[in-house]
Short mmCIF file of C-alpha atoms in Angstrom, two decimals:
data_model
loop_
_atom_site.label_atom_id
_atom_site.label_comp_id
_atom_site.label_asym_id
_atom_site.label_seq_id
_atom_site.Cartn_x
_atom_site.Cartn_y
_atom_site.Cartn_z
CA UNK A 1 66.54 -111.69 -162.89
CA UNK A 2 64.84 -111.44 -159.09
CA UNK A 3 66.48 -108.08 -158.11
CA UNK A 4 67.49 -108.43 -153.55
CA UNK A 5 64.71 -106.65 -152.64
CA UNK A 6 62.23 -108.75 -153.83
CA UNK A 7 64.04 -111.96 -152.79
CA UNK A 8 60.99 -113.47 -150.15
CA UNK A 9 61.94 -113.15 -146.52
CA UNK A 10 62.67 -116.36 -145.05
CA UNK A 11 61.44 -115.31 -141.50
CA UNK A 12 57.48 -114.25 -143.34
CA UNK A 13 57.34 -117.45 -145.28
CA UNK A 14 55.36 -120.58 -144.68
CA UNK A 15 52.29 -122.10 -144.91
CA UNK A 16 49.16 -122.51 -142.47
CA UNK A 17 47.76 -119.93 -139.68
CA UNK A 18 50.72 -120.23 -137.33
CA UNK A 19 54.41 -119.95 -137.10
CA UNK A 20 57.04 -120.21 -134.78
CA UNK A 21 57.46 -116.87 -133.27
CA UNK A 22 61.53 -116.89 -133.12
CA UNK A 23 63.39 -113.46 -133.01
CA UNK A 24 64.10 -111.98 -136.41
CA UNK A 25 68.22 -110.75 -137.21
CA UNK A 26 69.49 -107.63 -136.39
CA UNK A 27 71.28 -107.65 -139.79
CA UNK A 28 68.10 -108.56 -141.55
CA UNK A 29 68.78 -106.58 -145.38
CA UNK A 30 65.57 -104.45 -146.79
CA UNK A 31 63.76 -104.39 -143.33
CA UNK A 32 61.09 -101.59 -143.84
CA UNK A 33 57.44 -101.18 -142.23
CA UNK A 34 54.87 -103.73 -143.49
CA UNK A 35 51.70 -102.62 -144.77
CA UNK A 36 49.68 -103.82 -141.28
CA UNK A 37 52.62 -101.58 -139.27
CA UNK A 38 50.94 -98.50 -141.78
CA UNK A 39 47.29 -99.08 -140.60
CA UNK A 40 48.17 -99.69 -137.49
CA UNK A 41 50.09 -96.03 -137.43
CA UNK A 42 47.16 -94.34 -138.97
CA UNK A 43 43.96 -95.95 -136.51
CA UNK A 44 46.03 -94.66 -133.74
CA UNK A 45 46.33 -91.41 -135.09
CA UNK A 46 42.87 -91.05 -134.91
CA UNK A 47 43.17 -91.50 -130.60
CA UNK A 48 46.16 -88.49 -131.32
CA UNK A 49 43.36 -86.50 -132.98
CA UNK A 50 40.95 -86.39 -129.97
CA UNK A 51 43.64 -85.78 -127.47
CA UNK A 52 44.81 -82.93 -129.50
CA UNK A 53 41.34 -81.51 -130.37
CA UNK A 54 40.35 -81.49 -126.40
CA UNK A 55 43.77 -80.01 -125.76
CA UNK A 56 42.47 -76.99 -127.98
CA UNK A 57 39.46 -76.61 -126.44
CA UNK A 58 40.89 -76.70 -122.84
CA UNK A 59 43.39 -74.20 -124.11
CA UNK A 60 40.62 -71.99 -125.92
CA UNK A 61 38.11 -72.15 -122.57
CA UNK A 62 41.56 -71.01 -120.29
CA UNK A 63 41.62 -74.27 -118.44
CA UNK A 64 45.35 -74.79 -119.08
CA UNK A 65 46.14 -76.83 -115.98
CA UNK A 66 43.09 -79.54 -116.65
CA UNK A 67 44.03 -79.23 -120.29
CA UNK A 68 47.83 -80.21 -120.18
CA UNK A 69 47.12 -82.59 -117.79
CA UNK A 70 44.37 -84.67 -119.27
CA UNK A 71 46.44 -84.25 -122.75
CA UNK A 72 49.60 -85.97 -120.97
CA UNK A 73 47.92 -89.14 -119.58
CA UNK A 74 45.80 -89.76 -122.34
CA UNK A 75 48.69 -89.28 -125.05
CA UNK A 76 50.64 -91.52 -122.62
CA UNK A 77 48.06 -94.42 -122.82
CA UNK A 78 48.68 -93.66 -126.98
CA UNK A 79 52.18 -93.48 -127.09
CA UNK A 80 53.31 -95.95 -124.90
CA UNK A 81 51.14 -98.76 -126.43
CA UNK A 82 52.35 -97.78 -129.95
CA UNK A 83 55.75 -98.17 -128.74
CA UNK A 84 55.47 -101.05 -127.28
CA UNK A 85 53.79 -102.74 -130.37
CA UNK A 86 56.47 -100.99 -132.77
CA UNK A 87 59.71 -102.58 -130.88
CA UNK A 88 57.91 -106.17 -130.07
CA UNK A 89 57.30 -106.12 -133.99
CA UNK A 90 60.74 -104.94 -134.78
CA UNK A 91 61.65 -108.54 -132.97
CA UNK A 92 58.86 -110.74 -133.60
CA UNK A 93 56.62 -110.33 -136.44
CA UNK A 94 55.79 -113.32 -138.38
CA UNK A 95 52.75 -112.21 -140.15
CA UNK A 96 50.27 -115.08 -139.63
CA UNK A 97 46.97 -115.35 -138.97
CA UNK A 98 47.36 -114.78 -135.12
CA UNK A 99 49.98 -112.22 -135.34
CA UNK A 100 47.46 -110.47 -137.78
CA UNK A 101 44.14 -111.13 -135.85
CA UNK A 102 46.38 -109.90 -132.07
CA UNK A 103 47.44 -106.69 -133.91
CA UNK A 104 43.74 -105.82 -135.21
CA UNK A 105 42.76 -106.43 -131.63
CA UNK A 106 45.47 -103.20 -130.48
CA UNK A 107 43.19 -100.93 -133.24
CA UNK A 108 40.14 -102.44 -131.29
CA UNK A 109 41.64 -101.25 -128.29
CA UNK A 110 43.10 -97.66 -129.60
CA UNK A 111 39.63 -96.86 -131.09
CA UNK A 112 38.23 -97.53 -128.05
CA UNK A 113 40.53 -95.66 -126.17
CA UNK A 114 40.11 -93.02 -128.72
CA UNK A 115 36.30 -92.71 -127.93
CA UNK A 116 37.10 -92.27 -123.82
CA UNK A 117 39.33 -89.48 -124.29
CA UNK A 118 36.41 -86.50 -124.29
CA UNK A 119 35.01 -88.18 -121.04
CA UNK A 120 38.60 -88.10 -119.67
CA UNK A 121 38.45 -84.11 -120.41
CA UNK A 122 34.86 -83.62 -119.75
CA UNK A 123 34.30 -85.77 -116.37
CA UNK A 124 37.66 -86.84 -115.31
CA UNK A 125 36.39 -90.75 -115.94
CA UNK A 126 39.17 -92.97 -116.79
CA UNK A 127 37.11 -95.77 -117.37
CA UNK A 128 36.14 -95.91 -121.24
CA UNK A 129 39.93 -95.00 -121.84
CA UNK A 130 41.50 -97.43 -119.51
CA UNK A 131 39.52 -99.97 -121.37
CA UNK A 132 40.59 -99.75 -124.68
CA UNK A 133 44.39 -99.31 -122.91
CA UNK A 134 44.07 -102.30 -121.23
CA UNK A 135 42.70 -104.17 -124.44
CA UNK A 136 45.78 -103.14 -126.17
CA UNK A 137 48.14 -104.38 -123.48
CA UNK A 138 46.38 -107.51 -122.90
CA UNK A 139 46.97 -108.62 -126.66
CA UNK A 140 50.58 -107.71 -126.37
CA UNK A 141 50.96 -110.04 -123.38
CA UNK A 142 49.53 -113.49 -125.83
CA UNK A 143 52.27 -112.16 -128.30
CA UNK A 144 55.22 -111.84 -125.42
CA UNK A 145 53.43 -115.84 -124.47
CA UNK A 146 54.13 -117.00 -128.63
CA UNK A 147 57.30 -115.61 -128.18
CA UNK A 148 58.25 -117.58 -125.17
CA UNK A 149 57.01 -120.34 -126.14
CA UNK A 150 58.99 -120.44 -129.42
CA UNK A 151 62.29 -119.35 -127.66
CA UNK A 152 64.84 -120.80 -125.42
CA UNK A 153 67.01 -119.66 -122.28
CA UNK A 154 67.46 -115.61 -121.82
CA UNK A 155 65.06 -115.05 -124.75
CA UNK A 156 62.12 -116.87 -123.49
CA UNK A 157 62.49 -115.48 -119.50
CA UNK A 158 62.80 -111.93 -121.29
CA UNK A 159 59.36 -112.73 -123.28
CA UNK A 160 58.14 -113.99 -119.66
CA UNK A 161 59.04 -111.32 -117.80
CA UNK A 162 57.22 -108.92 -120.14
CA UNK A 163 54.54 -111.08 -120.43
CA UNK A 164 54.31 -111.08 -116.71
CA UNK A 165 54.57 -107.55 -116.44
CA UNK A 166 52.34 -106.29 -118.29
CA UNK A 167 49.29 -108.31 -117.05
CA UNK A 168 50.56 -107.13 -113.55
CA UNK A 169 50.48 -103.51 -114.62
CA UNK A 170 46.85 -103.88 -116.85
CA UNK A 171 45.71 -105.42 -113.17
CA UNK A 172 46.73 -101.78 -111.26
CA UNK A 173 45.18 -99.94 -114.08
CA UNK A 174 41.75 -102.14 -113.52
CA UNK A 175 41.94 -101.50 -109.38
CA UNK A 176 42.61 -97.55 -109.65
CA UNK A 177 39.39 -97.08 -111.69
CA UNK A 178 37.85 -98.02 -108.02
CA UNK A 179 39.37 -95.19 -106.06
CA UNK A 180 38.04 -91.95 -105.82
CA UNK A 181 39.21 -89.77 -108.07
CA UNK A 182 40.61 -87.16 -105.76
CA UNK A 183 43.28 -90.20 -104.93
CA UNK A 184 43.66 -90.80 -108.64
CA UNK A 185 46.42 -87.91 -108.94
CA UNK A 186 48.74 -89.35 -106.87
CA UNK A 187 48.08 -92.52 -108.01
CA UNK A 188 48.73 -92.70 -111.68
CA UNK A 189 52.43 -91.45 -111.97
CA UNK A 190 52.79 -94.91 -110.08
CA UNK A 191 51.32 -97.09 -113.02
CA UNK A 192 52.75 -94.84 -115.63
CA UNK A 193 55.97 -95.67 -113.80
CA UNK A 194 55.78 -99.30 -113.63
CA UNK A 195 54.73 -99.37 -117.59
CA UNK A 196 57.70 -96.99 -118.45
CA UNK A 197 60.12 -99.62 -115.82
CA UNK A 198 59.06 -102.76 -117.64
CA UNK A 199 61.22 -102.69 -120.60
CA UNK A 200 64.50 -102.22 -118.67
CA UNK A 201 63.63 -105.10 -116.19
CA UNK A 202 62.68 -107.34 -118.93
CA UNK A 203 65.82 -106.94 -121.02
CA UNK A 204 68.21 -106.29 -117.95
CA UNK A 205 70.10 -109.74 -118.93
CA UNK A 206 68.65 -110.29 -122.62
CA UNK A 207 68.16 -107.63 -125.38
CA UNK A 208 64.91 -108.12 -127.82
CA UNK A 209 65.88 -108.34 -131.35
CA UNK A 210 64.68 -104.98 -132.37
CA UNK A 211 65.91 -103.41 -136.33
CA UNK A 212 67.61 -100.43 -135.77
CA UNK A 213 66.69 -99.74 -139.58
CA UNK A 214 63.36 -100.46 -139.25
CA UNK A 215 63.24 -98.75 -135.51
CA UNK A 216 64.07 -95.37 -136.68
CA UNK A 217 61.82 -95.83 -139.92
CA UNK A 218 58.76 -96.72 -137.69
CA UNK A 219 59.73 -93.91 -135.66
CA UNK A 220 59.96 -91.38 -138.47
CA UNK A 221 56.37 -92.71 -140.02
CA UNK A 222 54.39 -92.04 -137.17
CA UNK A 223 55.99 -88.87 -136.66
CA UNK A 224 55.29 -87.66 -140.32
CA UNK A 225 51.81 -89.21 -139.52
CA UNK A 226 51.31 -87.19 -136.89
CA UNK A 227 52.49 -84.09 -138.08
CA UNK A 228 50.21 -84.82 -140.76
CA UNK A 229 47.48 -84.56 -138.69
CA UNK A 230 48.52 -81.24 -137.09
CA UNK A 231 48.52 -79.77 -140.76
CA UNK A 232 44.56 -81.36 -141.03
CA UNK A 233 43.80 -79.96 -137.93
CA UNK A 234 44.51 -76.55 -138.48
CA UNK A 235 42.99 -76.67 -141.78
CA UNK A 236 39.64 -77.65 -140.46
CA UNK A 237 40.18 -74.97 -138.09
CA UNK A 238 41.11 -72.38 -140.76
CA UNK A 239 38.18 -73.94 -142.97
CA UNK A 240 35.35 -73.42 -139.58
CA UNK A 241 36.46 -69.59 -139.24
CA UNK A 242 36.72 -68.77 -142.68
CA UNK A 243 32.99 -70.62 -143.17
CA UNK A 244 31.59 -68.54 -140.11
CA UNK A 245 33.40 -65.13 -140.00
CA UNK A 246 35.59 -64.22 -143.28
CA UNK A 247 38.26 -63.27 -141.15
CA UNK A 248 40.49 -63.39 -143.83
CA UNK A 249 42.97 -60.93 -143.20
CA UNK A 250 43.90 -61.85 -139.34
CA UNK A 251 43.84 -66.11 -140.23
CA UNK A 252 46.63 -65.30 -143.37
CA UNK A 253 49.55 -65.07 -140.56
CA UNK A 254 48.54 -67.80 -139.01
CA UNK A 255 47.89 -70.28 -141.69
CA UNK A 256 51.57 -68.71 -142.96
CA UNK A 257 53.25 -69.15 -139.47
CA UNK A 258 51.48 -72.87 -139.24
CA UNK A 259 52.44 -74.19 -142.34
CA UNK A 260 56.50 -72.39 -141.82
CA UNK A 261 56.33 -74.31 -138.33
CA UNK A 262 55.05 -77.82 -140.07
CA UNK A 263 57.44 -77.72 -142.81
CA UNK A 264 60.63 -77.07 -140.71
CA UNK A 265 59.01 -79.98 -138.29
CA UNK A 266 59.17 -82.27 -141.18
CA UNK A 267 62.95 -80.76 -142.15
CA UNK A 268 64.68 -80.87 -139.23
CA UNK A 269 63.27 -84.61 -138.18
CA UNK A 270 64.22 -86.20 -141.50
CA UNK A 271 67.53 -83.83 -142.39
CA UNK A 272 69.88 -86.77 -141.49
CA UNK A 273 69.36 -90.62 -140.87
CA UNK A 274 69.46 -91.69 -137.02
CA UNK A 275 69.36 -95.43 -137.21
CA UNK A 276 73.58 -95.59 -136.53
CA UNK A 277 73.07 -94.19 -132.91
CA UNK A 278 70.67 -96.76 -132.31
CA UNK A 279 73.48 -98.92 -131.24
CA UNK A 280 72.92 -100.58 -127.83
CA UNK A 281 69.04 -100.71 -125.64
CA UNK A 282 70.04 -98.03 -123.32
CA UNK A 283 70.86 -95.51 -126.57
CA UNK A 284 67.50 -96.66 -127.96
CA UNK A 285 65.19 -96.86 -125.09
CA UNK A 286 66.65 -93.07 -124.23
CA UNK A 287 66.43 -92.13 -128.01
CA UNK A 288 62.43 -94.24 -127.98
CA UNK A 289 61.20 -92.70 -124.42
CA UNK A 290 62.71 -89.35 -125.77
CA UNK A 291 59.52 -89.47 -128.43
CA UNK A 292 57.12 -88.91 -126.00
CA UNK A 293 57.95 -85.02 -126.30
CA UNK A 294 58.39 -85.30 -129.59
CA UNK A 295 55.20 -86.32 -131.21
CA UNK A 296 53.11 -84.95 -128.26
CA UNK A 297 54.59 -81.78 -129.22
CA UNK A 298 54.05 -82.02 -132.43
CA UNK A 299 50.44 -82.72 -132.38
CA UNK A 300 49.89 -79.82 -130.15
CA UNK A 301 51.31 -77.65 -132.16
CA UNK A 302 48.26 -78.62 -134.41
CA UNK A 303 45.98 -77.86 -130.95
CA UNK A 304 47.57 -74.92 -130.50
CA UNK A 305 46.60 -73.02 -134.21
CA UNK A 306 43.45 -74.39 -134.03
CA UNK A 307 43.31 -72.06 -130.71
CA UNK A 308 45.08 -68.99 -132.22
CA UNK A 309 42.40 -69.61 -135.04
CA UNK A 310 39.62 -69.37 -132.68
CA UNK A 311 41.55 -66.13 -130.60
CA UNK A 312 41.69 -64.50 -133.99
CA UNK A 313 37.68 -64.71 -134.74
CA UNK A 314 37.11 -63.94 -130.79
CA UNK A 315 35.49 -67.14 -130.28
CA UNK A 316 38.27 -68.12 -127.35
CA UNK A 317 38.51 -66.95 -123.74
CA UNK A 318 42.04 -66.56 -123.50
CA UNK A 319 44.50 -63.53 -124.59
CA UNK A 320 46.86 -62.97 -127.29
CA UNK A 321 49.64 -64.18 -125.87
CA UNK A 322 48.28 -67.24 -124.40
CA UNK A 323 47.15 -68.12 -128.10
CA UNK A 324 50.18 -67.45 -129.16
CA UNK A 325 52.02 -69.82 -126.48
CA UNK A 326 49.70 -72.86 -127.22
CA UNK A 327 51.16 -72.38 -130.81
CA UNK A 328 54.98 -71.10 -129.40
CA UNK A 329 55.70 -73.18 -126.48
CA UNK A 330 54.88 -77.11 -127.82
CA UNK A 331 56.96 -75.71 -131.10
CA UNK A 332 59.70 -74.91 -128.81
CA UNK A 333 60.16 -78.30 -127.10
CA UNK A 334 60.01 -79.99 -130.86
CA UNK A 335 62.66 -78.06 -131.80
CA UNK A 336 64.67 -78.83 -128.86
CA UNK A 337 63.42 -82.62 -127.86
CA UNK A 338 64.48 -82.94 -132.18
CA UNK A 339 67.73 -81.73 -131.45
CA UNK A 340 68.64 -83.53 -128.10
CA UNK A 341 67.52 -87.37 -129.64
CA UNK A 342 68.88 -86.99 -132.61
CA UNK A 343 69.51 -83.93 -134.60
CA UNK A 344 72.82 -83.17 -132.36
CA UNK A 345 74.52 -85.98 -133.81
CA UNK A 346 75.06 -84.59 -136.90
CA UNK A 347 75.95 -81.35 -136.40
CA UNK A 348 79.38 -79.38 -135.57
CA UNK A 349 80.66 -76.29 -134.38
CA UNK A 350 78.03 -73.52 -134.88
CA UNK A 351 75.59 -75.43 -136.01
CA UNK A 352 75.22 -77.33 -133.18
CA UNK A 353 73.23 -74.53 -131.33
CA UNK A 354 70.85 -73.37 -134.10
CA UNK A 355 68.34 -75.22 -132.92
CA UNK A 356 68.30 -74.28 -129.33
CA UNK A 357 68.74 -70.79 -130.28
CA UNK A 358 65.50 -71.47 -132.83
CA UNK A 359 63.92 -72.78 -129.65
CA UNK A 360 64.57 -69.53 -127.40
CA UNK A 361 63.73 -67.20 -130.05
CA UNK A 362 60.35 -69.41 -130.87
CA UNK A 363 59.31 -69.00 -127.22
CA UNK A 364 60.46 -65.16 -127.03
CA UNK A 365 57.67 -64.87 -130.26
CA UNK A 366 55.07 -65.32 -127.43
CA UNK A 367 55.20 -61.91 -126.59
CA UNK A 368 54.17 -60.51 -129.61
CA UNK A 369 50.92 -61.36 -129.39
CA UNK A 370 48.75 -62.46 -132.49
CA UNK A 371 51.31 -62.20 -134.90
CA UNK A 372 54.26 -64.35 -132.97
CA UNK A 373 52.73 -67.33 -134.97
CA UNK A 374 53.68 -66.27 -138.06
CA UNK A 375 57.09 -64.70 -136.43
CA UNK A 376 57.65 -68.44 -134.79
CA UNK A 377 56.98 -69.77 -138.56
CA UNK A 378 59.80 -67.31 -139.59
CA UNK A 379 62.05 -67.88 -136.99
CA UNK A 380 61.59 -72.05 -138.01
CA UNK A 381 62.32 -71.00 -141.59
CA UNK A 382 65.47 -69.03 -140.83
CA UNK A 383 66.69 -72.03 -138.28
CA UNK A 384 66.40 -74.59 -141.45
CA UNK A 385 67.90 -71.72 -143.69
CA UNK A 386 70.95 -71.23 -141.49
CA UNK A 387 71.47 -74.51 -141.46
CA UNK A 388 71.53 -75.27 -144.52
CA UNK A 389 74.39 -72.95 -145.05
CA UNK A 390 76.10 -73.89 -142.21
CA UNK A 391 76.15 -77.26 -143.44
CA UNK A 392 77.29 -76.67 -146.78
CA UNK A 393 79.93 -74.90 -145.68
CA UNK A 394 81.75 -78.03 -143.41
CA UNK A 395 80.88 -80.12 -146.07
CA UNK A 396 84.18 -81.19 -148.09
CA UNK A 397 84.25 -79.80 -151.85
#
């Protein structure tokens, strides 16, 4: 007998290269990431990997400023165009042969993206990054045009509106590669305003059909991929210094510390399922934007060992405690960004502030120098540990 699950899903079935693009249900059963959605995830991971491996080195050379900075935009340019993708295929995705051919287009873009980031560090030029950005955004706006065309009334001026927006933004993204760059400070918050603006103007009268279901899982896979790559990164970093200077006994804490802080990452994002808060577009689009901190912090958590690695073998410009804090400070907003978007929800009485307190005493960790990463990795540990008991104590017999 055909078990439910496998039961083929009316909205993916059909024959020839093209379908009507129609909105999917919001009570669509057994909605889970498709196997494109996965390789889509882990090519852009690989743009998350060069912003987080010139975060390090800014860190590691002292230029903190130019470092957090360049790290922003460029995971900005990442994020937002993953986002973007992720909800319009919560809606939309048919799975043809366009559908497939637009999305491979979006890796085109991310990869090239990916290969302007060091310029964006190095020389402050936008260009090769802006490029692949704009590549990404421009296929979005032929799948917001196949949705239009396939819907009627609120639906298709929504799919219009973002349609129209997008090119308009992609056109103020082209034009500010021709100022000089001493203008170009003031002048990008205004583009990454107008991207961030778009959805709410879009949907002010009509809601996309996003999956709440599939919404958080999306969320939660790129996360795990990304904190997958923080665990890579620090490997290769723990791999280089162990390769070139045997440092053994002062890369043990931090290797412990790093792998207590990535572990309680993982725990504390997946300890409880979020997709019932995910109830109306403003909850979501808070709980969505909200991710920004979230996986940029969690991939410079990944930047940040790889620069108490380097502090520990001397091969950084930067003291102790500024090693420490590249590690300390991004673990710090995780814990808290984890908490505010959706860890909160679940959680009563005491337990309500043992993340924040986590997040305090993470930070406070700074000051003790090269071994506050593996006293942040503790402090993570206890935080899950606590609870733990905390929650099995409110829990009913």
């Amino acid at each position: 007998m055909t078990s439910e699950a496998a039961l083929p899903d009316p909205h993916r079935t059909g024959t020839g290269p093209l379908r009507r693009m129609t909105a999917r249900s919001r009570d669509e059963a057994h909605r889970t990431a498709t196997p494109l959605e996965l390789f889509f995830d882990l090519c852009f991971v690989v743009a998350v990997a060069q912003a987080g491996g010139q975060l390090a080195l800014n860190l590691a050379e002292g230029h903190l400023a130019h470092g957090i900075s360049g790290y922003a935009f460029a995971f900005f340019g990442i994020w937002w165009a993953w986002m973007n993708f992720s909800w319009f295929a919560s809606a939309y995705d048919v799975d043809d042969v366009a559908y497939r051919v637009t999305t491979l287009v979006q890796i085109t873009g991310v990869l090239i993206l990916a290969a302007g980031v060091p310029r964006v560090f190095a020389d402050n030029d936008l260009t090769l990054a802006v490029v692949g950005y704009v590549v990404m955004r421009l296929a979005m706006v032929t799948q917001w045009l196949r949705a239009a065309a396939a819907e009627t009334g609120g639906a298709r001026t929504m799919a219009y509106r973002y349609a129209a927006g997008i090119t308009v933004c992609q056109a103020g993204w082209v034009l500010a590669l021709q100022l000089p760059h001493d203008v170009l400070p003031y002048v990008l918050p205004l583009g990454i305003l107008a991207e961030l603006s778009l959805p709410a103007l879009a949907e002010r009268h009509t809601q996309s059909a996003w999956h709440p279901h599939h919404i958080a899982e999306r969320y939660g896979l790129f996360t795990l991929i990304v904190l997958g790559e923080t665990v890579s990164a620090a490997t290769v970093a723990m791999q280089t210094a162990l390769d070139e200077h045997e440092a053994v006994g002062e890369l043990l804490p931090i290797a412990g510390g790093g792998l207590l802080i990535c572990f309680a990452a993982w725990w504390i994002y997946f300890a409880r399922p979020v997709h019932d808060h995910l109830a109306s577009n403003r909850q979501a689009f808070l709980w969505g934007y909200g991710h920004y901190l979230v996986l940029g912090s969690a991939a410079a958590i990944g930047a940040g060992l790889e620069v108490a690695v380097e502090h520990a073998v001397g091969k950084s410009h930067v003291s102790a405690a500024a090693a420490t804090a590249a590690v300390t400070v991004p673990t710090a907003l995780y814990l808290v960004t984890v908490w505010a978007l959706h860890a909160r929800y679940s959680k009563t009485g005491a337990s309500q502030w043992v993340l924040p307190v986590a997040a305090v005493a993470t930070l406070a960790c700074t000051a003790a120098g090269q071994s506050g990463v593996l006293l942040a990795g503790l402090v993570s540990a206890a935080a899950i540990a606590v609870g733990v008991v905390l929650h099995a104590r409110q829990s009913p017999v």
